[in-house]
Amino acid sequence: MSIPFRQETFRDDFTYRNSAEAVRRFPFPFPQDAYMYSVNIEPHVSVDPGSVYEHTFDIDEHYIAECEDRAITLGKTKNRFLALPHMMDAQWDTLELLMTSMARDYPDLFALSRDGAKWHWMNKPLNIDQHFVFGDTRTLPYAPLEYISRQGQGDFILLDQREGNLWVDAGVVTTQADWSLAFDVGMSFNEWHGPVPMAAEIGVFDRALKFLLMLQHGAPVRRLNWTMTINPRLDTSPEHYDQWGPDRASVTPENVGAKVHLRVEVQTLFRLPRSNGVLFGVRCYLASLNDLVTNPAWGQRLHRVLRDLPQPLAEYKGLVRYRQTAVDWLKQFDQSHS
Amino acid sequence: MSAMRNVVVSRIQSLAPGIKEFTFVAPPGEELSRFSAGSHIVIHSVLKGKPHHNPYSLLGSPDDPHWRIAVRRQEVSRGGTAYMHEELKEGDTLRVSEPINLFPLVRLGRKYILVAGGIGVTPILSHAREMSRLKMDFEVHYAVRSAEFLVLSDELRALAPGRFYTYFDSEQERPDFKQLFGNQPLGTHIYVCGPSGMIDACLNAGRAAGWPESHLHSEKFLAAEHGEEFTVVAAQSNVTITVASDTSLLDALEEAGLNPPCLCRGGACGQCEAEVVSCDSEFEHRDIFLTDAEKSSRKKIMPCVSRVKGGTLILNI
Ligand code: FES
């Protein structure tokens, strides 16, 4: 299989587009007409060849452009890679997991050969050919987590487990939905999820935490999360709200289909073998409303979900400014409903 | 929830009367994963037709291509240790879980005191190895019945030169926990593994000295995932199934062609909740979804992780 990688941008002129195939495999996140928080965690096993769930880390047509966008963000802004010193083993664990998975799942794109601690990594799409010594940071141009994250799609956050909790102690975060690694590093799982309205009351995070503390090596899990973003912008960090926040006021009935994007995160969680840490992968998929309504069932359902979304959730997800415009526009795709 | 794999027994070695060390390698073409200090694996074995699931700590180095465990034959044998001692041969293939760690290293400690009693030395050795690698400040206290049971001590002594202390029951020696914990810097962690009496004495001494619970660690194994065989009747579909002792209720229902809803398969999401019509035995609720009141009501069960202790369970599915 060879993937036709696109040349595109996630900023300035926003040339990001989905092919018909990318829309077909988009992880549409709503199993019902109404949305509510739940412990929607399931085993991260390979299903549906061709889907985003086929491989441990999905690589798609946006791979090269996303890696380029991450390099820009890492170069221009501070604190997008952070790691507390006790997370070094977890960093190497992550590098190993990504390299072995990518080489196994996409043998025509990536290759890894290992002779004891002497490793040879080849990344054909990015033209990387790297010899290094596993465990020796001096043999890589970046820290292990930053090195491999620069070659992966989505954010990678490392959690340390202690005192019956998980702590956000390292990460590379450049494709986030309005949260800040610099602000959250060192926080516990509960503090990190503290601000989500309506979820704490129904015990979602307590149960999710208990479940994740028991997460076992070899049995990763995944869940979906979603929000919306104006323009296909990967980096919507709170530190740069001044750059993307005003976009929300730019939505009109004429441009809503092209500007408003559903932003779906396929979140994966892996127990890391050597460090006993947890890798939290947050892979972001973007599709415009125009993309989504090419599937009639999605257009209808998205109309109902957005229309009926409880106000506190709409506020938390930052949709309030343009929700009504989007609902009004989507209504034409929900004719069976008055 | 645990992932399973096969391993091949590459070496069996007697360490002391009633104690053997086993080395496992991956089957040809495969690789064993690394693991973290304090990890155990669960070995599945069948002895005289009865399945056994026994946890054993990994004592070797995570950088080795093999896994090592040590097993003491239990006098009143839980079948698993008898199987390991009498049936298992080099070259045999075993079904085991991937490593699980419920006794993990807290990497932010200032100093560590490792305490081992008897065969409880196995996870202590893996911690000592890790602490030595990470250049942490630690000391090891190792108590055994008599000198001949001081297994694996060469490796320990090499990892903790000058900080390795032994105690022999036969000489009326035992660690003085009160004194040991009385004078340690703030931020010291205790790791203890051994007979339950020793663990209690050690942890209680730590508490008495004012140590926070988060700094007192004793080995825990994964709670049994399996249990007794029982019968389940799916009332709506009018199907009767036997749930074997090493099969989950959810797996048994699926094997019988029923498709109950499920998602996490770990007792957290609530999807698989089933309504109980009746049950003539005890429930074993292992989920984290139902409230305590729901659990004691005998009206609900989560088939992905929970079961009953024999008898017949009738579900409204
Ligand atoms: S499948 Fe999630 S609780 Fe049973």
Coordinates of N, CA, C and O and ligand atoms in Angstrom, one line a residue, chain A residues 41, chain B residues 250 261-273 287 289 302-305, ligand 1:
Chain A
I41 N -14.4 3.7 26.7 CA -13.1 3.0 26.5 C -13.2 1.6 26.0 O -14.0 0.9 26.5
Chain B
L250 N -18.8 -13.2 30.2 CA -19.0 -12.5 29.0 C -18.5 -13.4 27.8 O -19.2 -13.6 26.8
P261 N -24.1 -6.6 24.8 CA -23.3 -5.4 24.6 C -22.1 -5.4 25.5 O -22.1 -5.9 26.6
C262 N -21.0 -4.8 25.0 CA -19.8 -4.6 25.9 C -18.9 -3.6 25.2 O -19.1 -3.4 24.0
L263 N -18.0 -3.1 25.9 CA -17.1 -2.1 25.4 C -15.7 -2.3 26.0 O -14.8 -2.8 25.3
C264 N -15.5 -2.0 27.2 CA -14.2 -1.9 27.8 C -13.7 -3.3 28.2 O -12.5 -3.5 28.2
R265 N -14.5 -4.3 28.5 CA -14.2 -5.6 28.9 C -13.3 -5.6 30.2 O -12.6 -6.5 30.5
G266 N -13.5 -4.5 30.9 CA -12.7 -4.4 32.2 C -13.5 -3.8 33.3 O -12.9 -3.3 34.3
G267 N -14.8 -3.9 33.3 CA -15.6 -3.6 34.4 C -15.8 -2.1 34.7 O -16.1 -1.7 35.8
A268 N -15.5 -1.2 33.7 CA -15.5 0.2 33.9 C -16.6 1.0 33.2 O -17.1 2.0 33.7
C269 N -17.0 0.5 32.0 CA -17.8 1.4 31.1 C -19.3 1.2 31.4 O -20.1 2.1 31.1
G270 N -19.7 0.1 31.9 CA -21.1 -0.1 32.2 C -22.0 -0.7 31.1 O -23.1 -1.0 31.3
Q271 N -21.4 -0.9 29.9 CA -22.1 -1.4 28.8 C -22.7 -2.7 29.0 O -23.8 -3.0 28.5
C272 N -22.0 -3.6 29.7 CA -22.4 -5.0 29.7 C -23.4 -5.4 30.8 O -23.8 -6.5 30.9
E273 N -23.8 -4.4 31.6 CA -24.6 -4.6 32.7 C -25.8 -5.6 32.4 O -26.5 -5.3 31.4
D287 N -16.1 -5.5 39.3 CA -16.2 -4.4 38.5 C -16.0 -3.1 39.3 O -16.1 -3.1 40.5
F289 N -17.9 -0.4 38.3 CA -19.0 0.3 37.7 C -20.2 0.4 38.7 O -20.7 1.5 39.0
M302 N -21.9 -7.5 36.1 CA -21.2 -7.0 34.9 C -20.4 -8.2 34.4 O -19.4 -8.6 34.9
P303 N -20.9 -8.9 33.3 CA -20.4 -10.2 32.9 C -18.9 -10.1 32.4 O -18.3 -11.2 32.3
C304 N -18.4 -8.9 32.1 CA -17.0 -8.9 31.5 C -16.0 -9.3 32.6 O -15.0 -9.9 32.3
V305 N -16.3 -9.0 33.9 CA -15.3 -9.3 34.9 C -15.8 -10.1 36.1 O -15.1 -10.7 36.8
Ligands
FES1 S1 -17.8 -4.2 29.1 FE1 -17.4 -2.4 30.2 S2 -18.2 -2.9 32.1 FE2 -18.4 -4.7 31.1

